[in-house]
Amino acid sequence: MTRKPSTRGAVTRLLSLPPDRDLPDRWAKGGRVPADEAELSPWERIYRTLLRHLRLDPAQTLDAVLHMRRVAGRNPDPADAARLARLEGHALSAVGRVAEACDAYAAAHAAFRKAGERLEAGKAAIGWVHALALRGEPKRAHAVARGAVGDLRGGPPELRGRLESNVGNAWLFTGKYDLATERYRAALAIFRRSGNAWDAGVCAYNLGIIAMMTARVSIARREFLRAREQFRGAGVQLLESYAETGLAALDIAEGNWDIGVKAVGRLRQRFAKLGDERAVAWLHRELAMLFASVGAPEAAQPESAAALSVFDGLGMESEAAQAAFLHGRLLATTATHQEAMVHLERARLYWKKVGNVWSRRRAELEIARVLLEGGHPERALHHLRGIQRYLDRRDPLGDGALCRGVAAEAHLLAGRPGIAATLAKKAHRAARHHPGRLERPLMAGVAARALGALGRSREAVRWAGRSVQDLETLLMRFGTRRLRILTGGARDRIYAEAVEVVLEHGGPSAAARAVDLVAKARSPNLIEDLLHGDARKLRPETRTAIARLRDECLSEGEAPGGEDTRFRALRGEMARLEVELGEGPLRPPALVRRAWEKRAFRQWKGLLHGRELVIYDRGTSGWRAFVVRSGGRVEHVALPDAEDALRGTWIPLRITLETAAHAPVRRRAEFLDRTLDDCTRSVEQLRSALWTPLSLASRDVVVVPHGDLHSVPVQALPVSNGDGPPCVSRLPHPALLGSRRRKVRPSALLLGGGETGTRKEVREVGTILRRSGFDVTVSGRRDSLGDGSGRLGVLHVAAHGVFHRQGWLFSGLRLADGWLGFEQLHRRRLQDSLLHFTSCESGLAENMPGSDMDGWITAGLGAGARELVLTLWKVDDASSRAFASAFYPAWVGGAPAAEAAALARDAVRAKMPHPFHWGPFAAVSG
């Protein structure tokens, strides 16, 4: 069988020939002739070649059509001219120049009718209706289609089906989903009767898109499956892949993240292999829309940018405008207002040029949102007036509701809370379609703030609670860790606004209600793991791969900072493993919901056991603390000096401490002596800003830090008043509060890094524990942790360490056989144990949306450790050895880790008064 020549080569050769009357013959003689085209005229062969090439490169096809029109001008043939005009309409439509496409189709339609070729005129009308659909003119499209019915009479029935399908496109592109569904179903019936599997699949696919946009997931899945079977039966691999893309989108939207993302990866490879750049770009755009729909703009932005780049490269203006619109919306959500406005304005101008009013209004809605975010509510309202009436009429449950929500917020900021409350409530009730339904939490929040401004406190608090509940209802659809981390950023604004409303309008129980919300907002993934005893589990091969890569990356130094090819490859592989970890085990929504409820105040307030709890938080007006007294009463304490203390005191102090840590040992003592007074005053200022306002009555306190406070030595701020040092422990979340009783196993594993100072520390700790009856194992190898079988009472690591904020898998403790990492802590050995890491920065934590923090703290708690002792900055050997030597006698004597740590800090301070020595040691326990 003769292979058809490459259309790209054939079209390139066509464009290289001069546009004279002999061009078709010269072109026909210069290439291979497919067997099924041997009897065709050169003009017909050119037409078919360009028609095939249209899918591959519409911009080059358009150039070739215009080239051939010059040839037709020299050798006029009405039929050839009409066909070229129709093909020109196809190409113009494909590159997004739909106004010109409509003119080309109209000319072709008239020419065919004039020549008496009514069927060909009907075919031209099919393309014309599609161009009108892209233009956003459904009524005119309907009129053209009605006139074309007679032209198609007597032709193949699928032509009538395509006409109906294109009218469906016109209604779909303007948000009239019911009318679009009606047309697609009519077309689908025609195609099924005529046995046209290809077009039947397209209709089923479009019905699936409508069902997905209107949140009818089961119907969407049924239609996508039907489309896939139709395409498979027709042998159309590309369109079959489109249907599978829809199914992958549904999996992601329903929370089946693992299945959906793996399917997307396979589809990308398939589209690239098929050479369909448009499909690759479309996949980027769909994934961006999915990430955006679940409140993960940071994950969506790279996808929308990639889609925009490909569509721009292909010259597809219509698709590029949609990608620019989406990219602009995403940039606006991350406060990149100027760049967002550029992309949104580009989309608006394109849709204005082609006359697509519906799409233009949607772009204008997003522009109004950017104006609002930029602090211009009156300008936004002026912009919204015409938009709101139009979108209310066209799509009251989707974009219309969204528009009312934006208008409500603008009225609220402009000082009209009554109008804002009415609009926000209506928007919330109406929002049922994508994307309106996804913004219902924000709408409820606007209603809460507006009602509060009107003095309707009870209603305001109820709507604040509704905003949080709406958000959690959306996010609980996702059963895996990674997607909830990606969507975690969407929680911040909702919870922050709800807390502010509750504090202002919640009455006598305001503080308790607020702390309940704060607790629910924090660390959902971590708490879910720990409360259900199922921390991240790694396959042995994954654990081995991470350890190997860390050893390679850190072998040349402490920080993986190179940009050579080897390092980039290693870093890329580590990133892949981090994604695998992030995906985590699939969890049913019921389990996620129970974990969320476990974070509620009523669930953990009975676990205080005489302790006081301090939850630090940062609100819209600055830092504050929620102090839960030993009896369960909650107080809201403003910390007006905290921001200045963190910026003006903690940052210089931290720089001083880091400078001391990196100074040569022989110069460090001199530097510390010189900075002692300044650093001591800095600690006192931090105490005045962060601790003194709390007026704590108990000496046994649990602190839950937040944000920047994760790195601040809060546990070292209180001072002894003669009754002994206050016992302060840190905890990632109050739901991890536990019983005060502990049972210590008399077995210990001491790991040392091999340096002189760490060997001394290990020997001294071993001596103390052996005297107390412990069975002590000393080693310098990380394998010792995995080789043993019994549970440990103590794991003490004295080794050089590295904490990397940008890539947590690169953090490790250096031992003789490599770097001990987070993932190597085993629950089977560390359940209920004490973990004591006097390595550098072991107590630091990385803030993460949706989980709040990640580091040795969460790794140790996840491995089942009951108590941890960690450090917040790089410590020297002398101070860590002095601390350990004072800590263990108190701890084995029955003191909790926090109390033993407080006694040890005082002991170190008596010998070495600089905060560098005694400040970094923190105990973590519930």
Tab-separated table of C-alpha atoms in Angstrom, residues 266-629:
chain	number	residue	atom	x	y	z
A	266	ARG	CA	0.229	8.662	30.362
A	267	LEU	CA	-1.937	10.914	28.226
A	268	ARG	CA	0.783	13.553	27.952
A	269	GLN	CA	3.193	10.956	26.630
A	270	ARG	CA	0.578	9.675	24.187
A	271	PHE	CA	-0.267	13.133	22.844
A	272	ALA	CA	3.424	13.939	22.432
A	273	LYS	CA	3.956	10.666	20.555
A	274	LEU	CA	1.011	11.449	18.280
A	275	GLY	CA	2.532	14.860	17.547
A	276	ASP	CA	-0.625	16.737	18.497
A	277	GLU	CA	0.642	19.895	20.207
A	278	ARG	CA	-2.888	21.225	20.541
A	279	ALA	CA	-3.874	18.204	22.581
A	280	VAL	CA	-0.850	18.635	24.861
A	281	ALA	CA	-1.753	22.299	25.371
A	282	TRP	CA	-5.386	21.405	25.967
A	283	LEU	CA	-4.288	18.893	28.610
A	284	HIS	CA	-2.205	21.595	30.317
A	285	ARG	CA	-5.233	23.884	30.313
A	286	GLU	CA	-7.609	21.251	31.686
A	287	LEU	CA	-5.221	20.377	34.492
A	288	ALA	CA	-4.852	24.081	35.306
A	289	MET	CA	-8.640	24.414	35.474
A	290	LEU	CA	-8.842	21.444	37.824
A	291	PHE	CA	-6.168	22.806	40.163
A	292	ALA	CA	-7.845	26.218	40.079
A	293	SER	CA	-11.230	24.699	40.855
A	294	VAL	CA	-9.947	23.204	44.119
A	295	GLY	CA	-8.149	26.356	45.248
A	296	ALA	CA	-4.580	25.450	44.271
A	297	PRO	CA	-3.445	28.404	42.096
A	298	GLU	CA	0.263	27.771	42.705
A	299	ALA	CA	-0.101	24.317	41.150
A	300	ALA	CA	-2.354	25.600	38.361
A	301	GLN	CA	-0.215	28.514	37.171
A	302	PRO	CA	2.580	26.468	35.506
A	303	GLU	CA	-0.050	24.441	33.643
A	304	SER	CA	-1.930	27.489	32.345
A	305	ALA	CA	1.351	29.179	31.350
A	306	ALA	CA	2.405	26.075	29.395
A	307	ALA	CA	-0.956	25.944	27.610
A	308	LEU	CA	-0.746	29.631	26.693
A	309	SER	CA	2.781	29.207	25.331
A	310	VAL	CA	1.800	26.321	23.037
A	311	PHE	CA	-1.359	27.989	21.733
A	312	ASP	CA	0.591	31.180	21.047
A	313	GLY	CA	3.215	29.187	19.171
A	314	LEU	CA	0.539	27.552	17.023
A	315	GLY	CA	-1.136	30.893	16.292
A	316	MET	CA	-4.456	29.660	17.719
A	317	GLU	CA	-5.920	32.951	18.927
A	318	SER	CA	-9.169	31.532	20.258
A	319	GLU	CA	-7.524	28.866	22.388
A	320	ALA	CA	-4.796	31.311	23.451
A	321	ALA	CA	-7.445	33.778	24.618
A	322	GLN	CA	-9.043	31.124	26.818
A	323	ALA	CA	-5.640	30.168	28.225
A	324	ALA	CA	-4.783	33.846	28.837
A	325	PHE	CA	-8.112	34.289	30.633
A	326	LEU	CA	-7.423	31.310	32.880
A	327	HIS	CA	-3.818	32.362	33.525
A	328	GLY	CA	-4.957	35.881	34.401
A	329	ARG	CA	-7.518	34.551	36.881
A	330	LEU	CA	-4.843	32.438	38.544
A	331	LEU	CA	-2.361	35.303	38.754
A	332	ALA	CA	-5.055	37.476	40.335
A	333	THR	CA	-5.577	34.925	43.121
A	334	THR	CA	-1.891	35.152	44.058
A	335	ALA	CA	-1.894	38.987	44.155
A	336	THR	CA	0.080	39.364	40.912
A	337	HIS	CA	-2.396	42.042	39.872
A	338	GLN	CA	-0.523	43.890	37.155
A	339	GLU	CA	0.410	40.772	35.192
A	340	ALA	CA	-3.070	39.353	35.754
A	341	MET	CA	-4.625	42.481	34.266
A	342	VAL	CA	-2.430	42.161	31.147
A	343	HIS	CA	-3.635	38.613	30.438
A	344	LEU	CA	-7.282	39.327	31.246
A	345	GLU	CA	-7.278	42.429	29.067
A	346	ARG	CA	-5.772	40.431	26.224
A	347	ALA	CA	-8.590	37.880	26.467
A	348	ARG	CA	-11.209	40.635	26.736
A	349	LEU	CA	-9.919	42.454	23.624
A	350	TYR	CA	-9.867	39.253	21.600
A	351	TRP	CA	-13.437	38.353	22.536
A	352	LYS	CA	-14.499	41.910	21.840
A	353	LYS	CA	-12.876	41.693	18.408
A	354	VAL	CA	-14.652	38.457	17.508
A	355	GLY	CA	-17.928	39.611	19.067
A	356	ASN	CA	-18.187	36.907	21.767
A	357	VAL	CA	-20.155	38.904	24.343
A	358	TRP	CA	-20.480	36.121	26.911
A	359	SER	CA	-16.754	35.399	27.114
A	360	ARG	CA	-15.957	39.120	27.101
A	361	ARG	CA	-18.286	39.662	30.068
A	362	ARG	CA	-16.587	36.856	31.973
A	363	ALA	CA	-13.196	38.462	31.354
A	364	GLU	CA	-14.584	41.802	32.520
A	365	LEU	CA	-15.845	40.123	35.686
A	366	GLU	CA	-12.313	38.971	36.484
A	367	ILE	CA	-10.950	42.441	35.710
A	368	ALA	CA	-13.446	43.830	38.224
A	369	ARG	CA	-12.182	41.295	40.761
A	370	VAL	CA	-8.595	42.493	40.197
A	371	LEU	CA	-9.725	46.085	40.724
A	372	LEU	CA	-11.404	45.013	43.954
A	373	GLU	CA	-8.316	43.153	45.171
A	374	GLY	CA	-6.286	46.260	44.374
A	375	GLY	CA	-8.439	48.351	46.733
A	376	HIS	CA	-10.743	50.066	44.226
A	377	PRO	CA	-14.294	48.934	45.151
A	378	GLU	CA	-16.125	51.818	43.455
A	379	ARG	CA	-14.246	51.282	40.188
A	380	ALA	CA	-15.027	47.581	40.434
A	381	LEU	CA	-18.742	48.297	40.979
A	382	HIS	CA	-18.831	50.697	38.040
A	383	HIS	CA	-17.252	47.973	35.940
A	384	LEU	CA	-19.719	45.351	37.201
A	385	ARG	CA	-23.013	47.114	36.436
A	386	GLY	CA	-23.499	45.955	32.874
A	387	ILE	CA	-21.718	42.672	33.490
A	388	GLN	CA	-23.988	41.655	36.354
A	389	ARG	CA	-27.216	42.120	34.410
A	390	TYR	CA	-25.861	40.155	31.460
A	391	LEU	CA	-24.435	37.217	33.470
A	392	ASP	CA	-27.520	37.049	35.695
A	393	ARG	CA	-29.608	36.614	32.592
A	394	ARG	CA	-27.314	34.123	30.877
A	395	ASP	CA	-25.967	31.990	33.747
A	396	PRO	CA	-27.635	32.822	37.087
A	397	LEU	CA	-26.338	29.696	38.882
A	398	GLY	CA	-22.711	29.881	37.751
A	399	ASP	CA	-20.986	33.022	36.552
A	400	GLY	CA	-24.032	35.119	37.457
A	401	ALA	CA	-23.805	34.006	41.079
A	402	LEU	CA	-20.061	34.599	40.975
A	403	CYS	CA	-20.659	38.147	39.763
A	404	ARG	CA	-23.130	38.810	42.592
A	405	GLY	CA	-20.530	37.555	45.060
A	406	VAL	CA	-17.869	39.941	43.721
A	407	ALA	CA	-20.375	42.802	43.769
A	408	ALA	CA	-21.282	41.957	47.378
A	409	GLU	CA	-17.662	42.212	48.459
A	410	ALA	CA	-17.258	45.498	46.571
A	411	HIS	CA	-20.317	46.987	48.297
A	412	LEU	CA	-19.003	45.826	51.666
A	413	LEU	CA	-15.630	47.498	51.107
A	414	ALA	CA	-17.410	50.621	49.855
A	415	GLY	CA	-19.337	50.881	53.144
A	416	ARG	CA	-22.729	49.478	52.105
A	417	PRO	CA	-23.069	46.324	54.239
A	418	GLY	CA	-26.864	46.028	53.798
A	419	ILE	CA	-26.581	45.656	50.025
A	420	ALA	CA	-23.535	43.407	50.488
A	421	ALA	CA	-25.367	41.032	52.842
A	422	THR	CA	-28.363	40.712	50.512
A	423	LEU	CA	-26.206	40.082	47.435
A	424	ALA	CA	-23.876	37.633	49.206
A	425	LYS	CA	-26.783	35.541	50.541
A	426	LYS	CA	-28.429	35.424	47.120
A	427	ALA	CA	-25.133	34.504	45.480
A	428	HIS	CA	-24.518	31.749	48.027
A	429	ARG	CA	-27.972	30.249	47.493
A	430	ALA	CA	-27.718	30.457	43.710
A	431	ALA	CA	-24.160	29.152	43.240
A	432	ARG	CA	-24.717	25.640	41.962
A	433	HIS	CA	-22.699	25.484	38.736
A	434	HIS	CA	-18.981	25.510	38.129
A	435	PRO	CA	-17.253	27.840	38.901
A	436	GLY	CA	-19.796	29.556	41.150
A	437	ARG	CA	-20.219	26.597	43.504
A	438	LEU	CA	-16.482	26.581	44.230
A	439	GLU	CA	-16.651	30.100	45.665
A	440	ARG	CA	-19.523	29.497	48.043
A	441	PRO	CA	-17.188	29.602	51.097
A	442	LEU	CA	-16.014	33.083	50.071
A	443	MET	CA	-19.602	34.221	49.515
A	444	ALA	CA	-20.595	32.974	52.961
A	445	GLY	CA	-17.623	34.846	54.423
A	446	VAL	CA	-18.701	38.107	52.775
A	447	ALA	CA	-22.215	37.603	54.161
A	448	ALA	CA	-20.766	37.043	57.646
A	449	ARG	CA	-18.679	40.215	57.565
A	450	ALA	CA	-21.557	42.265	56.159
A	451	LEU	CA	-23.974	41.000	58.812
A	452	GLY	CA	-21.416	41.788	61.475
A	453	ALA	CA	-21.114	45.356	60.168
A	454	LEU	CA	-24.907	45.627	60.437
A	455	GLY	CA	-24.765	44.550	64.088
A	456	ARG	CA	-26.557	41.239	63.452
A	457	SER	CA	-24.024	39.298	65.526
A	458	ARG	CA	-25.779	35.956	65.828
A	459	GLU	CA	-26.347	35.742	62.072
A	460	ALA	CA	-22.773	36.840	61.405
A	461	VAL	CA	-21.339	34.035	63.541
A	462	ARG	CA	-23.649	31.492	61.904
A	463	TRP	CA	-22.540	32.545	58.413
A	464	ALA	CA	-18.871	32.496	59.478
A	465	GLY	CA	-19.334	28.881	60.540
A	466	ARG	CA	-21.087	28.162	57.253
A	467	SER	CA	-18.126	29.505	55.283
A	468	VAL	CA	-15.762	27.086	57.045
A	469	GLN	CA	-18.160	24.182	56.657
A	470	ASP	CA	-18.589	24.902	52.938
A	471	LEU	CA	-14.822	24.915	52.513
A	472	GLU	CA	-14.332	21.630	54.322
A	473	THR	CA	-17.150	20.026	52.334
A	474	LEU	CA	-15.241	20.879	49.152
A	475	LEU	CA	-11.844	19.785	50.425
A	476	MET	CA	-13.047	16.534	51.997
A	477	ARG	CA	-13.660	15.185	48.520
A	478	PHE	CA	-9.906	14.665	48.258
A	479	GLY	CA	-8.614	11.552	49.950
A	480	THR	CA	-4.855	11.963	49.448
A	481	ARG	CA	-2.237	14.047	51.195
A	482	ARG	CA	-0.724	15.789	48.177
A	483	LEU	CA	-3.889	17.358	46.808
A	484	ARG	CA	-4.956	18.532	50.240
A	485	ILE	CA	-1.540	20.139	50.645
A	486	LEU	CA	-2.002	21.860	47.288
A	487	THR	CA	-5.436	23.083	48.260
A	488	GLY	CA	-4.423	23.977	51.802
A	489	GLY	CA	-3.689	27.575	50.876
A	490	ALA	CA	-7.372	28.058	50.110
A	491	ARG	CA	-8.099	27.608	53.823
A	492	ASP	CA	-6.118	30.592	55.075
A	493	ARG	CA	-8.429	33.403	54.000
A	494	ILE	CA	-11.650	31.597	54.903
A	495	TYR	CA	-10.533	30.632	58.388
A	496	ALA	CA	-8.865	33.981	59.088
A	497	GLU	CA	-12.021	35.917	58.233
A	498	ALA	CA	-14.213	33.492	60.190
A	499	VAL	CA	-12.027	33.864	63.296
A	500	GLU	CA	-12.191	37.668	63.079
A	501	VAL	CA	-15.997	37.608	62.809
A	502	VAL	CA	-16.344	35.204	65.726
A	503	LEU	CA	-14.010	37.214	67.963
A	504	GLU	CA	-15.945	40.409	67.312
A	505	HIS	CA	-19.477	39.052	67.407
A	506	GLY	CA	-19.316	35.747	69.278
A	507	GLY	CA	-20.277	37.145	72.681
A	508	PRO	CA	-19.054	35.505	75.915
A	509	SER	CA	-17.978	32.336	74.100
A	510	ALA	CA	-16.131	34.204	71.345
A	511	ALA	CA	-12.626	33.127	72.392
A	512	ALA	CA	-13.628	29.464	72.723
A	513	ARG	CA	-15.309	29.507	69.299
A	514	ALA	CA	-12.284	31.211	67.790
A	515	VAL	CA	-9.798	28.723	69.208
A	516	ASP	CA	-11.986	25.932	67.862
A	517	LEU	CA	-11.655	27.417	64.368
A	518	VAL	CA	-7.918	28.001	64.744
A	519	ALA	CA	-7.405	24.396	65.845
A	520	LYS	CA	-9.421	23.080	62.922
A	521	ALA	CA	-7.438	25.191	60.481
A	522	ARG	CA	-4.044	23.844	61.584
A	523	SER	CA	-2.133	20.781	60.399
A	524	PRO	CA	-4.954	18.679	58.947
A	525	ASN	CA	-2.722	16.085	57.291
A	526	LEU	CA	-0.394	15.665	60.251
A	527	ILE	CA	-3.230	15.319	62.724
A	528	GLU	CA	-5.056	12.919	60.450
A	529	ASP	CA	-1.979	10.695	60.377
A	530	LEU	CA	-1.249	10.802	64.077
A	531	LEU	CA	-4.784	10.494	65.399
A	532	HIS	CA	-5.354	7.361	63.343
A	533	GLY	CA	-1.937	5.833	63.970
A	534	ASP	CA	-1.116	5.594	60.289
A	535	ALA	CA	1.738	7.939	59.455
A	536	ARG	CA	3.220	7.901	55.979
A	537	LYS	CA	4.370	4.451	55.019
A	538	LEU	CA	7.181	3.954	52.548
A	539	ARG	CA	7.946	0.922	50.487
A	540	PRO	CA	11.475	-0.358	51.251
A	541	GLU	CA	12.676	0.501	47.754
A	542	THR	CA	11.440	4.093	48.120
A	543	ARG	CA	13.193	4.440	51.478
A	544	THR	CA	16.415	3.074	49.981
A	545	ALA	CA	16.232	5.386	46.957
A	546	ILE	CA	15.765	8.469	49.139
A	547	ALA	CA	18.710	7.549	51.352
A	548	ARG	CA	20.956	6.876	48.336
A	549	LEU	CA	20.080	10.142	46.636
A	550	ARG	CA	20.567	12.153	49.820
A	551	ASP	CA	24.011	10.607	50.313
A	552	GLU	CA	24.991	11.514	46.759
A	553	CYS	CA	23.629	15.057	46.873
A	554	LEU	CA	25.189	15.898	50.245
A	555	SER	CA	28.468	14.079	49.705
A	556	GLU	CA	30.272	17.227	48.504
A	557	GLY	CA	29.094	19.502	51.306
A	558	GLU	CA	26.243	20.538	53.532
A	559	ALA	CA	24.084	22.257	50.938
A	560	PRO	CA	23.035	20.869	47.555
A	561	GLY	CA	23.692	24.102	45.691
A	562	GLY	CA	25.362	23.069	42.438
A	563	GLU	CA	23.828	23.511	39.027
A	564	ASP	CA	25.754	20.817	37.175
A	565	THR	CA	23.964	18.164	35.148
A	566	ARG	CA	24.534	15.459	37.770
A	567	PHE	CA	23.042	17.523	40.558
A	568	ARG	CA	20.007	18.522	38.484
A	569	ALA	CA	19.364	14.876	37.669
A	570	LEU	CA	19.629	13.862	41.321
A	571	ARG	CA	17.411	16.735	42.398
A	572	GLY	CA	14.830	15.811	39.765
A	573	GLU	CA	14.725	12.225	40.998
A	574	MET	CA	14.368	13.414	44.597
A	575	ALA	CA	11.494	15.689	43.537
A	576	ARG	CA	9.784	12.671	41.977
A	577	LEU	CA	10.125	10.732	45.210
A	578	GLU	CA	8.804	13.701	47.176
A	579	VAL	CA	5.702	13.708	44.965
A	580	GLU	CA	5.308	9.987	45.638
A	581	LEU	CA	5.498	10.658	49.369
A	582	GLY	CA	3.091	13.550	49.081
A	583	GLU	CA	0.456	11.471	47.370
A	584	GLY	CA	0.351	9.250	50.422
A	585	PRO	CA	-2.319	6.646	51.170
A	586	LEU	CA	-5.833	7.201	49.900
A	587	ARG	CA	-8.226	8.046	52.705
A	588	PRO	CA	-12.006	7.907	52.521
A	589	PRO	CA	-13.853	11.187	53.165
A	590	ALA	CA	-15.396	9.750	56.340
A	591	LEU	CA	-11.925	9.272	57.845
A	592	VAL	CA	-10.856	12.768	56.848
A	593	ARG	CA	-14.035	14.174	58.391
A	594	ARG	CA	-13.422	12.327	61.669
A	595	ALA	CA	-9.861	13.669	61.782
A	596	TRP	CA	-11.193	17.181	61.213
A	597	GLU	CA	-13.615	16.755	64.101
A	598	LYS	CA	-10.804	15.467	66.344
A	599	ARG	CA	-9.175	18.890	65.997
A	600	ALA	CA	-12.220	20.548	67.567
A	601	PHE	CA	-11.823	22.251	70.948
A	602	ARG	CA	-14.375	20.028	72.635
A	603	GLN	CA	-12.337	16.951	71.669
A	604	TRP	CA	-9.038	17.960	73.290
A	605	LYS	CA	-9.805	20.457	76.082
A	606	GLY	CA	-10.207	17.600	78.579
A	607	LEU	CA	-6.587	16.512	77.974
A	608	LEU	CA	-4.942	19.533	79.615
A	609	HIS	CA	-4.432	17.685	82.952
A	610	GLY	CA	-3.677	20.868	84.854
A	611	ARG	CA	-1.535	22.421	82.132
A	612	GLU	CA	-2.138	25.707	80.366
A	613	LEU	CA	-2.108	25.794	76.583
A	614	VAL	CA	-0.959	28.719	74.423
A	615	ILE	CA	-1.925	28.753	70.743
A	616	TYR	CA	-0.177	31.526	68.847
A	617	ASP	CA	-1.957	32.924	65.811
A	618	ARG	CA	-1.583	35.747	63.343
A	619	GLY	CA	-4.804	37.567	62.448
A	620	THR	CA	-5.559	40.416	60.087
A	621	SER	CA	-4.705	42.911	62.833
A	622	GLY	CA	-1.473	41.254	63.947
A	623	TRP	CA	-0.231	38.574	66.345
A	624	ARG	CA	-2.337	37.219	69.177
A	625	ALA	CA	-2.522	34.210	71.455
A	626	PHE	CA	-5.364	32.023	72.645
A	627	VAL	CA	-4.637	30.916	76.210
A	628	VAL	CA	-6.578	27.861	77.335
A	629	ARG	CA	-6.489	27.821	81.128
